[in-house]
PDB file of C-alpha atoms in Angstrom:
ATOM      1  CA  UNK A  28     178.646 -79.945 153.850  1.00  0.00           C
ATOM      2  CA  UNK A  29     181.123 -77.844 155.594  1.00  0.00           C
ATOM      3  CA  UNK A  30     180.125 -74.529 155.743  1.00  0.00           C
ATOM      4  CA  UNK A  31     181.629 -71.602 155.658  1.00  0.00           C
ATOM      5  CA  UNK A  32     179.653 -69.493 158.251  1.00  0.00           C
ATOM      6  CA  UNK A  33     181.037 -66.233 157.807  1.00  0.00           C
ATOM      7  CA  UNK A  34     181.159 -64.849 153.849  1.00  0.00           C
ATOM      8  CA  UNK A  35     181.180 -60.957 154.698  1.00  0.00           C
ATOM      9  CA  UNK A  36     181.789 -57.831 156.862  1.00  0.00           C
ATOM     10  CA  UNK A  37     178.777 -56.946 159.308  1.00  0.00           C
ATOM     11  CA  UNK A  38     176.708 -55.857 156.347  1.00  0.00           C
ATOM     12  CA  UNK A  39     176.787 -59.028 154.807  1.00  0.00           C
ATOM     13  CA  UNK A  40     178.879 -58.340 151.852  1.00  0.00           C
ATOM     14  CA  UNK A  41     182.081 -60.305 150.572  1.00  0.00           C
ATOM     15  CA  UNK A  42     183.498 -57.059 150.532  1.00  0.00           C
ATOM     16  CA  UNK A  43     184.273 -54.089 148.991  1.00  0.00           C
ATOM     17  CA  UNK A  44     184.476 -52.512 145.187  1.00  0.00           C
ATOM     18  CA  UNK A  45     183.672 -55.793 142.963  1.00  0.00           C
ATOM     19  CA  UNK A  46     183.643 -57.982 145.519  1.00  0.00           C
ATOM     20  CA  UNK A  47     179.687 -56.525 146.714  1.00  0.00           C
ATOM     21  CA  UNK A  48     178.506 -57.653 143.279  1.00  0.00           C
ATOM     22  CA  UNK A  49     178.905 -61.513 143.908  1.00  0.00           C
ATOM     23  CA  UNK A  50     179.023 -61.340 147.622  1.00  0.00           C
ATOM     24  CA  UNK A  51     176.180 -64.013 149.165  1.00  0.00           C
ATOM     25  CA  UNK A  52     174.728 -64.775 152.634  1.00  0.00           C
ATOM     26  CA  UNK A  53     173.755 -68.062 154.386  1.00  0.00           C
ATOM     27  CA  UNK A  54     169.845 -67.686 154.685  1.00  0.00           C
ATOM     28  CA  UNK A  55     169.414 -71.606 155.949  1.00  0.00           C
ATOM     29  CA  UNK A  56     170.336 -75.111 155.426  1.00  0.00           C
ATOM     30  CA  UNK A  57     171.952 -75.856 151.883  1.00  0.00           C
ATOM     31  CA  UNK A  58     170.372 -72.019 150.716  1.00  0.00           C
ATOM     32  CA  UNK A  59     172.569 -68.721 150.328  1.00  0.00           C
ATOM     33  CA  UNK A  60     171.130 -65.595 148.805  1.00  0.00           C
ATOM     34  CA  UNK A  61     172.981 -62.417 146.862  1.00  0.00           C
ATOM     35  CA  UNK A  62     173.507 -59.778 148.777  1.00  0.00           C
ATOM     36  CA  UNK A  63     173.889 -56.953 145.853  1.00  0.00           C
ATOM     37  CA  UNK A  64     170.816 -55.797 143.763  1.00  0.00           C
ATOM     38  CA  UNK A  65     171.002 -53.033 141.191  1.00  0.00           C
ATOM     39  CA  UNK A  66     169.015 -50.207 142.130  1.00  0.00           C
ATOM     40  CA  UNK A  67     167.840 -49.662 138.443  1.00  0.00           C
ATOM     41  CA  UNK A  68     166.528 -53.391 137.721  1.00  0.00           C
ATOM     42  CA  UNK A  69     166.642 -54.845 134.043  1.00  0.00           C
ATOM     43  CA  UNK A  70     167.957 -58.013 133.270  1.00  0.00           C
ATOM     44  CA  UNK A  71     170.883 -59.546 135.316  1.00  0.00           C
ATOM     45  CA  UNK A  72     174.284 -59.748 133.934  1.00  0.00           C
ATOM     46  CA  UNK A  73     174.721 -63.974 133.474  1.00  0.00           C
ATOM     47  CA  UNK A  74     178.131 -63.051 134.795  1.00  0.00           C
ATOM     48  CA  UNK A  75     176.876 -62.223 138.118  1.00  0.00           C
ATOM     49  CA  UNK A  76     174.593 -65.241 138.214  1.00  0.00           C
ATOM     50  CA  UNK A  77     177.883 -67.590 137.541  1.00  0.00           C
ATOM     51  CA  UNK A  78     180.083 -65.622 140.321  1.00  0.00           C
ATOM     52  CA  UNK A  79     176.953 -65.951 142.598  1.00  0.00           C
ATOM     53  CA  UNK A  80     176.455 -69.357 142.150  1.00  0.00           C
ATOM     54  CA  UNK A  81     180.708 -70.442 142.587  1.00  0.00           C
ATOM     55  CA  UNK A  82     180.305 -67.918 145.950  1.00  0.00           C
ATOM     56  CA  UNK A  83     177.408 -69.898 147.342  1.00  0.00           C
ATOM     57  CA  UNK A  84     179.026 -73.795 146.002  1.00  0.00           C
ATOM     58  CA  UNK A  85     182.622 -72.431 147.553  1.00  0.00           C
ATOM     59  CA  UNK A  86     181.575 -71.953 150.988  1.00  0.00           C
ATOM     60  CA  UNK A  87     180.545 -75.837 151.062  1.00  0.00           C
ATOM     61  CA  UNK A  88     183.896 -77.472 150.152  1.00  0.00           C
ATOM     62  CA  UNK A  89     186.598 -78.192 152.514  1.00  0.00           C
ATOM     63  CA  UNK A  90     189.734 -75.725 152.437  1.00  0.00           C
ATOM     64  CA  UNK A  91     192.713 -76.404 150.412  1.00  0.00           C
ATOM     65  CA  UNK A  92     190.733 -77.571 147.540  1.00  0.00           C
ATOM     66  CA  UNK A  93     190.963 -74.931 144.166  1.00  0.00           C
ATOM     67  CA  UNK A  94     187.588 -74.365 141.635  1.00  0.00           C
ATOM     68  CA  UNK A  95     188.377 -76.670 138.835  1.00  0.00           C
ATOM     69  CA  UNK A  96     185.400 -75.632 136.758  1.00  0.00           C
ATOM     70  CA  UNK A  97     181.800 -74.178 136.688  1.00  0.00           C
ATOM     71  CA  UNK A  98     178.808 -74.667 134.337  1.00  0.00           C
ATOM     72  CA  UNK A  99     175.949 -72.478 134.357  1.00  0.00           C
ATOM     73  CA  UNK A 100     172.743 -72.689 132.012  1.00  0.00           C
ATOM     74  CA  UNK A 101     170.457 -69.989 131.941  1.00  0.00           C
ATOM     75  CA  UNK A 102     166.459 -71.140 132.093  1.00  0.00           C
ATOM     76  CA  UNK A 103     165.013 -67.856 131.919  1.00  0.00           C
ATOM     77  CA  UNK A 104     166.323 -64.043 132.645  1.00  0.00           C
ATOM     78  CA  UNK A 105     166.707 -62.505 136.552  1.00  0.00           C
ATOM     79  CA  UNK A 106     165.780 -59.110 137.349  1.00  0.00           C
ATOM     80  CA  UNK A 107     169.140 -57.674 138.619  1.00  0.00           C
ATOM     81  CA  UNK A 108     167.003 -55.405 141.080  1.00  0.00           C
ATOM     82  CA  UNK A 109     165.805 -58.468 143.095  1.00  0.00           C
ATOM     83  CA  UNK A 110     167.862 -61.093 145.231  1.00  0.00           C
ATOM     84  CA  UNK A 111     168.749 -64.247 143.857  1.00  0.00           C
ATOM     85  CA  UNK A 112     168.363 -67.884 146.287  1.00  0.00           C
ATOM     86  CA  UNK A 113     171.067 -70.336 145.213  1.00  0.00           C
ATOM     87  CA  UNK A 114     169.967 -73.761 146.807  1.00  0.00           C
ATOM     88  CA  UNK A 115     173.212 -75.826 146.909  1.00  0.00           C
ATOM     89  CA  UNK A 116     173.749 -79.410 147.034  1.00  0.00           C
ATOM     90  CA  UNK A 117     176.446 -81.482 148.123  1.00  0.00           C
ATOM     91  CA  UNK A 118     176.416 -84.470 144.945  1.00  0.00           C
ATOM     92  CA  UNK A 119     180.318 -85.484 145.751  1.00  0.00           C
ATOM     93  CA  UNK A 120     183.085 -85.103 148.452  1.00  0.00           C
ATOM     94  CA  UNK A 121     186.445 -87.162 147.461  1.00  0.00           C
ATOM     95  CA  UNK A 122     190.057 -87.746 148.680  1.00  0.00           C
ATOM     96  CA  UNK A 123     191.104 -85.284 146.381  1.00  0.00           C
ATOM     97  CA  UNK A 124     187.991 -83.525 144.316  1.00  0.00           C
ATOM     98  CA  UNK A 125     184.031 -82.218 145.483  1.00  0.00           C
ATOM     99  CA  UNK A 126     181.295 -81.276 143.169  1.00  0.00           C
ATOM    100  CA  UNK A 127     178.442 -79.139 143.916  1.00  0.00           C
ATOM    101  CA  UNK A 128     174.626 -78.749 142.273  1.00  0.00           C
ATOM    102  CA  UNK A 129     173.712 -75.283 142.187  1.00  0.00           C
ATOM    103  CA  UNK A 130     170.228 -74.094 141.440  1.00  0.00           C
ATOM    104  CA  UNK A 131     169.200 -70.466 140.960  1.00  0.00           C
ATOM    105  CA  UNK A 132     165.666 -69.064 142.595  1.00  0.00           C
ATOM    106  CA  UNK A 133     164.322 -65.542 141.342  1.00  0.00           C
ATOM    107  CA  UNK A 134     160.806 -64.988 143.256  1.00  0.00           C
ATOM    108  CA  UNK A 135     160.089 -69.465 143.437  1.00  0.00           C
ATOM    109  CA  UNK A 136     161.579 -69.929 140.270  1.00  0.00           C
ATOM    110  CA  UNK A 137     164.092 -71.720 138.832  1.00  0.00           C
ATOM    111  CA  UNK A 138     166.300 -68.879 136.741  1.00  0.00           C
ATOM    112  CA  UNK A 139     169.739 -71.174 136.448  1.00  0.00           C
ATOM    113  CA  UNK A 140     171.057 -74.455 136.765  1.00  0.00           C
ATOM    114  CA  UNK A 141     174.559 -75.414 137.746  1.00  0.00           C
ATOM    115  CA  UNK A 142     177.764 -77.048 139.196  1.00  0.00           C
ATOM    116  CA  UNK A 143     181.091 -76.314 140.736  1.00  0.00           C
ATOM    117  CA  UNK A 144     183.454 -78.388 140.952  1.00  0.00           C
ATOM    118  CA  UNK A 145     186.689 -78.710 143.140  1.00  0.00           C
ATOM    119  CA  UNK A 146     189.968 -80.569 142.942  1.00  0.00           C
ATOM    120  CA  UNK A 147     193.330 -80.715 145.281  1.00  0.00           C
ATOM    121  CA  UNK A 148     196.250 -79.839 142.988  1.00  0.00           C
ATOM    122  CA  UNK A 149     198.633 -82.673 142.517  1.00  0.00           C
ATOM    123  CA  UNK A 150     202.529 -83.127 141.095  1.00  0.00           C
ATOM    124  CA  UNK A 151     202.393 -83.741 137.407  1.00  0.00           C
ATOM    125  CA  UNK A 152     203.230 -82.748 133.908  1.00  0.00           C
ATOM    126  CA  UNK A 153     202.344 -79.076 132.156  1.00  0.00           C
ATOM    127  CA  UNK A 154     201.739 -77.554 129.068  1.00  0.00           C
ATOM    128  CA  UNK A 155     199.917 -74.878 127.814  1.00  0.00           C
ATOM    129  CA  UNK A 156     202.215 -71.517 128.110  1.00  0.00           C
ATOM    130  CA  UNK A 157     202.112 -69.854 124.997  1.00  0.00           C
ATOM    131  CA  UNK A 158     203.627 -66.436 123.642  1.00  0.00           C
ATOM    132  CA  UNK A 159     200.758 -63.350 124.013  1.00  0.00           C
ATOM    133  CA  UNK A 160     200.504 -60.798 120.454  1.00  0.00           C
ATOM    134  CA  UNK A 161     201.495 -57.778 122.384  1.00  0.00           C
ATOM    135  CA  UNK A 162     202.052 -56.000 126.052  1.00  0.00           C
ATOM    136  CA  UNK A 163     198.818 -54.339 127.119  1.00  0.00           C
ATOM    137  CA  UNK A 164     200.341 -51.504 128.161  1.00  0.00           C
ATOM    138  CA  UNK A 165     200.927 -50.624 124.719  1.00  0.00           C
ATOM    139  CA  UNK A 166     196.969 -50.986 123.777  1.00  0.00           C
ATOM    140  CA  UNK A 167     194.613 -48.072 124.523  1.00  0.00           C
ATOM    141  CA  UNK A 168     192.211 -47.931 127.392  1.00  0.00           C
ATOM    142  CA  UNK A 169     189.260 -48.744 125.471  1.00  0.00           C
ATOM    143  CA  UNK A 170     186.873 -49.575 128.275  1.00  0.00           C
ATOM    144  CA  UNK A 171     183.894 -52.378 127.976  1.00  0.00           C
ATOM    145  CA  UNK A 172     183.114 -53.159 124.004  1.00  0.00           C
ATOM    146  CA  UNK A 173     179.961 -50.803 124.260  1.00  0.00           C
ATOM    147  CA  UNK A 174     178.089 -49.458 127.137  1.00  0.00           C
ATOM    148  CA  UNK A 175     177.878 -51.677 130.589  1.00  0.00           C
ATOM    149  CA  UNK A 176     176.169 -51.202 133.863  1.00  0.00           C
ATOM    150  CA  UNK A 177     177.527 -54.724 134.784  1.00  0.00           C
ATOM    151  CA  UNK A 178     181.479 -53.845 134.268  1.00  0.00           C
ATOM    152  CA  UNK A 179     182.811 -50.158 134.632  1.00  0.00           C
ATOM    153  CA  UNK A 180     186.111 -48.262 134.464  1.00  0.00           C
ATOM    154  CA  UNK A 181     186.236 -47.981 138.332  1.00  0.00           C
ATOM    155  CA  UNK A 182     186.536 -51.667 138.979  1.00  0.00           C
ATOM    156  CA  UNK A 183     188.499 -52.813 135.508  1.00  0.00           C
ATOM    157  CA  UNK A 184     190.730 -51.263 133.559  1.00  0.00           C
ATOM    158  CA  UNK A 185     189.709 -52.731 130.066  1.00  0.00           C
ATOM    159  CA  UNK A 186     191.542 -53.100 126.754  1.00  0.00           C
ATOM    160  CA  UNK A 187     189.995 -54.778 123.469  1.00  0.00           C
ATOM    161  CA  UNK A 188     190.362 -55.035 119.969  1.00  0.00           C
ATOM    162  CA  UNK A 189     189.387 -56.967 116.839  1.00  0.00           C
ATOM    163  CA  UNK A 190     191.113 -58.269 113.959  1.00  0.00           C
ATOM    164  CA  UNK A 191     191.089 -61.327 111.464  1.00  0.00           C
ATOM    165  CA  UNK A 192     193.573 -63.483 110.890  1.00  0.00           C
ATOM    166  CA  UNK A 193     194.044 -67.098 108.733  1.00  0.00           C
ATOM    167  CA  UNK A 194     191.404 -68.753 111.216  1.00  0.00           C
ATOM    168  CA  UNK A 195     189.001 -65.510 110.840  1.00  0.00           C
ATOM    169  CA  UNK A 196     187.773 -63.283 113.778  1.00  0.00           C
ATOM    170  CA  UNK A 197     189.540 -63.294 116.947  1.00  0.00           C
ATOM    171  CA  UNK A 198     188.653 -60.972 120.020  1.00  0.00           C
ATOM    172  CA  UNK A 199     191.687 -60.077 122.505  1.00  0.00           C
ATOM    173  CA  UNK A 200     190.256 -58.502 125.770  1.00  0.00           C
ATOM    174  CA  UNK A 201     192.970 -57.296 128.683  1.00  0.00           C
ATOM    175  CA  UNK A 202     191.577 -56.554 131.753  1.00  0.00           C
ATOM    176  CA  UNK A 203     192.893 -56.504 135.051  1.00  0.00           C
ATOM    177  CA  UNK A 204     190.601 -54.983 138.461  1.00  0.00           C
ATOM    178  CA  UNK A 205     191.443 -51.339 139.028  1.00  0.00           C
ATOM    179  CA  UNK A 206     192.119 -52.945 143.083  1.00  0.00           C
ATOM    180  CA  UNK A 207     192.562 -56.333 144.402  1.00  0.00           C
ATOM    181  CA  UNK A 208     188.731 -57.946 144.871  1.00  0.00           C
ATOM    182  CA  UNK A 209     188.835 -58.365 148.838  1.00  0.00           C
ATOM    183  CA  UNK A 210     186.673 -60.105 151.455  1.00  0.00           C
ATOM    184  CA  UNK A 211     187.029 -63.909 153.171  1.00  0.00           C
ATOM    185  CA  UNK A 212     185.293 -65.674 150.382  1.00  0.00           C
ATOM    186  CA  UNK A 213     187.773 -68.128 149.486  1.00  0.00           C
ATOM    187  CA  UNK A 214     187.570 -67.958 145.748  1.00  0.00           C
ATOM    188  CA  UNK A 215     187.087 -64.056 144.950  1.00  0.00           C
ATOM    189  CA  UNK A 216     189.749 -63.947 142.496  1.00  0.00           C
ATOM    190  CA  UNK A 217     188.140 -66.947 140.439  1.00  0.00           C
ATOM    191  CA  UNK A 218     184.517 -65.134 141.625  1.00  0.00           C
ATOM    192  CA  UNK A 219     186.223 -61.948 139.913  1.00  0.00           C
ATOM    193  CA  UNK A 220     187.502 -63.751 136.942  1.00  0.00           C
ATOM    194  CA  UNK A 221     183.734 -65.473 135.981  1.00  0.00           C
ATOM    195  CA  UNK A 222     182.140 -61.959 136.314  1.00  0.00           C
ATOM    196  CA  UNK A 223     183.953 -60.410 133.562  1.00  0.00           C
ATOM    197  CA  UNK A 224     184.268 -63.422 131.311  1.00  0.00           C
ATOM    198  CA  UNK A 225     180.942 -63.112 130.358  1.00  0.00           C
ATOM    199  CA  UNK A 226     181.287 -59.341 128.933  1.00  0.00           C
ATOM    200  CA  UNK A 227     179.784 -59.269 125.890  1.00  0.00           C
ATOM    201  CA  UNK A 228     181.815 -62.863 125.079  1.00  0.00           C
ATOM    202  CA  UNK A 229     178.997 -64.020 122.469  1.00  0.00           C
ATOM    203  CA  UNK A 230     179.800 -60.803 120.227  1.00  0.00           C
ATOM    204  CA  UNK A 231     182.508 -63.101 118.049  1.00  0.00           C
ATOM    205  CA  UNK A 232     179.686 -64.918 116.326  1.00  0.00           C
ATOM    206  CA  UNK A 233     177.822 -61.423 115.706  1.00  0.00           C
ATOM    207  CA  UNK A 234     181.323 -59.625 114.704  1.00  0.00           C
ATOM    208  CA  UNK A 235     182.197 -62.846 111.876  1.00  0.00           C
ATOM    209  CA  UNK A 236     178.811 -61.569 110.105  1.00  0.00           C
ATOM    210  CA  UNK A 237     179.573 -57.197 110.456  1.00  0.00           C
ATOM    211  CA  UNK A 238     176.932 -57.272 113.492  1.00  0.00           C
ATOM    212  CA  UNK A 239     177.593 -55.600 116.863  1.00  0.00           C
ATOM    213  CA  UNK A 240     175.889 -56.583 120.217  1.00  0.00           C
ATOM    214  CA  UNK A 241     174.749 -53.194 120.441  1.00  0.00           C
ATOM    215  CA  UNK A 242     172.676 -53.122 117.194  1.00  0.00           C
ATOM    216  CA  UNK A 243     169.006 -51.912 118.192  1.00  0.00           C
ATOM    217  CA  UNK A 244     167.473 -54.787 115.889  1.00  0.00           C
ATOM    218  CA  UNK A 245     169.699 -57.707 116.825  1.00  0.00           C
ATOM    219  CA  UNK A 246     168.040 -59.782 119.927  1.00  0.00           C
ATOM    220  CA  UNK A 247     170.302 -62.246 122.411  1.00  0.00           C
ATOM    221  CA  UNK A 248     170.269 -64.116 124.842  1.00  0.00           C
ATOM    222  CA  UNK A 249     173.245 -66.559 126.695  1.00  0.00           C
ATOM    223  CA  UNK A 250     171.571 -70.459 127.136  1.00  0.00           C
ATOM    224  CA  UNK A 251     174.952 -71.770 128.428  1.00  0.00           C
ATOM    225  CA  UNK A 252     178.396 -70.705 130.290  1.00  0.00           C
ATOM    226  CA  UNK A 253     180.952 -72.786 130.974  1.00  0.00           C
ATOM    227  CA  UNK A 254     184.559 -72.190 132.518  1.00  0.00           C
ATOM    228  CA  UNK A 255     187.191 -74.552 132.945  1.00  0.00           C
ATOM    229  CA  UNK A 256     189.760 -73.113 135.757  1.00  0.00           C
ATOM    230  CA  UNK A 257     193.763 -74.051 134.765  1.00  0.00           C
ATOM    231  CA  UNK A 258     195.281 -72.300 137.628  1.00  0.00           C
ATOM    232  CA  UNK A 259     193.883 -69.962 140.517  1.00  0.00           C
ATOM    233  CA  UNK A 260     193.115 -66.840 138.916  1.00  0.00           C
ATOM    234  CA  UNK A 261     194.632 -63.113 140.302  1.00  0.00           C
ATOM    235  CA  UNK A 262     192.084 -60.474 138.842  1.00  0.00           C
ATOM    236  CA  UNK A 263     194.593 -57.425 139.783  1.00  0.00           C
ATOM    237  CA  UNK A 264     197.426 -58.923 137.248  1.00  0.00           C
ATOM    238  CA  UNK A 265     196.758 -58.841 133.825  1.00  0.00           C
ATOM    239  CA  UNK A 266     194.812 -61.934 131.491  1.00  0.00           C
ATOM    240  CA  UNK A 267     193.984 -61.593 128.264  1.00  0.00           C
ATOM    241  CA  UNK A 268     190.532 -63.360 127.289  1.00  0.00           C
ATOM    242  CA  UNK A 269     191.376 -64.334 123.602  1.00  0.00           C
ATOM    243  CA  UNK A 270     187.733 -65.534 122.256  1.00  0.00           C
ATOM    244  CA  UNK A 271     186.697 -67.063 118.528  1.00  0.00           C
ATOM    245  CA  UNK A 272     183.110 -68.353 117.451  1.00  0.00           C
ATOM    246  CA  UNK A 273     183.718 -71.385 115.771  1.00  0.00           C
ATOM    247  CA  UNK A 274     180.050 -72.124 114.646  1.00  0.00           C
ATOM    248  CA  UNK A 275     176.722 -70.441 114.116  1.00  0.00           C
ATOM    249  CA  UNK A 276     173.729 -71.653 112.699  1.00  0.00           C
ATOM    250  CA  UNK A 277     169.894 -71.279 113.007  1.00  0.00           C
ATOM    251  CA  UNK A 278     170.068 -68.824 115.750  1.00  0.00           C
ATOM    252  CA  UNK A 279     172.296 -70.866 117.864  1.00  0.00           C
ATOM    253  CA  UNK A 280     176.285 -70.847 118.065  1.00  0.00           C
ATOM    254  CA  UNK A 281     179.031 -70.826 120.367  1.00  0.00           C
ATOM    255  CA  UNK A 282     181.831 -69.257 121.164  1.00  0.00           C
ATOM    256  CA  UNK A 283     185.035 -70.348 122.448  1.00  0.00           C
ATOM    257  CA  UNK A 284     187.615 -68.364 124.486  1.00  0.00           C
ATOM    258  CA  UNK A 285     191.315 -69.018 126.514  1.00  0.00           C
ATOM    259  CA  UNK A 286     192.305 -67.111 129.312  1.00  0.00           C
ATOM    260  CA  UNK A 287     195.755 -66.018 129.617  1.00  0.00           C
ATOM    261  CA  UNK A 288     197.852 -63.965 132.069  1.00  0.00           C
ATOM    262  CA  UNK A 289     200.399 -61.557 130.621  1.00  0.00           C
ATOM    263  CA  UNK A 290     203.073 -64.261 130.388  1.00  0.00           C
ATOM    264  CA  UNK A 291     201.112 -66.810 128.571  1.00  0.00           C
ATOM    265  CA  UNK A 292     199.936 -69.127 131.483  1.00  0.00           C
ATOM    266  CA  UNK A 293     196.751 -70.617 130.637  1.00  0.00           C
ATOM    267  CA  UNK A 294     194.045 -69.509 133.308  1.00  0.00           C
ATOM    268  CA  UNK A 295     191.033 -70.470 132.287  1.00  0.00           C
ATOM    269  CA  UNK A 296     189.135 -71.955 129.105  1.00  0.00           C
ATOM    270  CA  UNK A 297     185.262 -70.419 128.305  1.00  0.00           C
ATOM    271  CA  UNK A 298     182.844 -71.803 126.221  1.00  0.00           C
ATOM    272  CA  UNK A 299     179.631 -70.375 125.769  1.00  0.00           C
ATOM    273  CA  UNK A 300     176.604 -70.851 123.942  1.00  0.00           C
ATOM    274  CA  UNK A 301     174.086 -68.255 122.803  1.00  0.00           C
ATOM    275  CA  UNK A 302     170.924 -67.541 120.508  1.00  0.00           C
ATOM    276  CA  UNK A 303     170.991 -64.829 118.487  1.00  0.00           C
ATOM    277  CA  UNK A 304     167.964 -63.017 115.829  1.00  0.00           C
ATOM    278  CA  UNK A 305     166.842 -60.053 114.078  1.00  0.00           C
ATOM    279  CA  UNK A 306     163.225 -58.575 115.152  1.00  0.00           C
ATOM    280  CA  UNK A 307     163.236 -57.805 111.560  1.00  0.00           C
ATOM    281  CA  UNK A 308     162.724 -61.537 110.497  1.00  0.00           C
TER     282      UNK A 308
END
């Protein structure tokens, strides 16, 4: 693997305002560990696991190469007040693509499994640019869809709303990072952009039944998250996370999201899988 020596300031973080909460450090051969833990514990936000884990995979591939996806499945919860080991493993280094295996190690166990993979961008055909329903600036500034340690109003400026429409419930989240995420890591942007894709995403598949996330009886928890990267991302400029659940059914469905910047550029594509119950069955 070629390593990336160097993924921080002297105090070991990728750098400043967002970028601390996915920064990671080389502790040894093939093994990098997070540098931020949250004073208060409780269960980690999956979307720091999956910016963790594409921190730790990104400092193995050669430069010039862009993230071309990441897939993250969650074996059990992480305390968020505890460091997290990602162990990473070099499966495939091509002419023009790399893949990394990821795994994530809470205390000598497994809490995550994963991948990140790379590609060189080549000359070719495009589609994909579509028109967006509205300007943000013309939305509110709702902040986060209920109540978040993981995401706050000092490091995104967040803009959401619900409605139905022939296809049923759709989600439009704008967000954009209140500054640009800094440090050497190569891929903080994309690091910046898997961190908030995971806010609250599996709520579609409560919303299409009148639930909420937030309801004190209804229980989660995320088994999958996938990303598939269009186009390096730019956190600071505005994308729109536009996010449906297509299925649900005996605890289990998915939900299905595209990422798009203010002009209609695809970004990204999320797909996520999550269980979902009531204590009161």
């Amino acid at each position: 693997m070629a390593y990336s020596s160097t993924l921080g300031n002297d105090s070991g973080h990728v750098g400043q305002g967002i970028g601390e909460l996915f920064a990671v450090s080389r502790i040894g051969d093939e093994r990098w560990r997070s540098c931020h833990v949250d004073p208060k514990g409780g269960r980690m936000y999956g979307g720091a696991l999956a910016a963790q884990l594409l921190a730790a995979a990104g400092a193995t591939v050669q430069q010039g190469v862009q993230v071309s996806n990441v897939d993250l499945r969650f074996v059990r919860p992480a305390d968020g007040g505890q460091p997290v080991d990602y162990r990473v493993e070099d499966v495939y280094d091509g002419a023009s693509s790399a893949l990394r295996r990821v795994t994530a190690i809470q205390g000598g166990t497994t809490v995550a499994i994963g991948a990140a993979g790379f590609h060189t961008p080549r000359e070719g055909w495009t589609h994909g640019v579509r028109q967006v329903p509205e300007s943000p600036n013309t939305l509110p500034r709702t902040g986060t869809p209920h109540r978040s340690r993981a995401v706050t109003s000092d490091e995104f400026d967040i803009r959401f709303y619900d409605e139905r429409d022939d296809q049923g419930l759709v989600r439009r989240l704008w967000f954009r990072s209140t500054n640009p995420p800094v440090g050497p890591t190569r891929y903080v942007d994309e690091c910046a952009l898997l961190y908030v894709s995971d806010l609250y995403f599996f709520e579609p598949m409560c919303l299409e039944h009148g639930l909420a996330g937030d309801d004190r009886w209804l229980r989660y928890a995320t088994t999958q998250h996938s990303v598939w990267f269009h186009r390096p991302a730019k956190v600071d400029d505005w994308a729109v996370i536009e996010s449906r659940s297509p299925a649900l059914r005996g605890g289990r469905g998915l939900v299905v999201g595209d990422i798009y910047t203010a002009e209609g550029c695809p970004i990204a594509t999320v797909v996520q899988e999550a269980v979902v119950w009531s204590v009161h069955n």
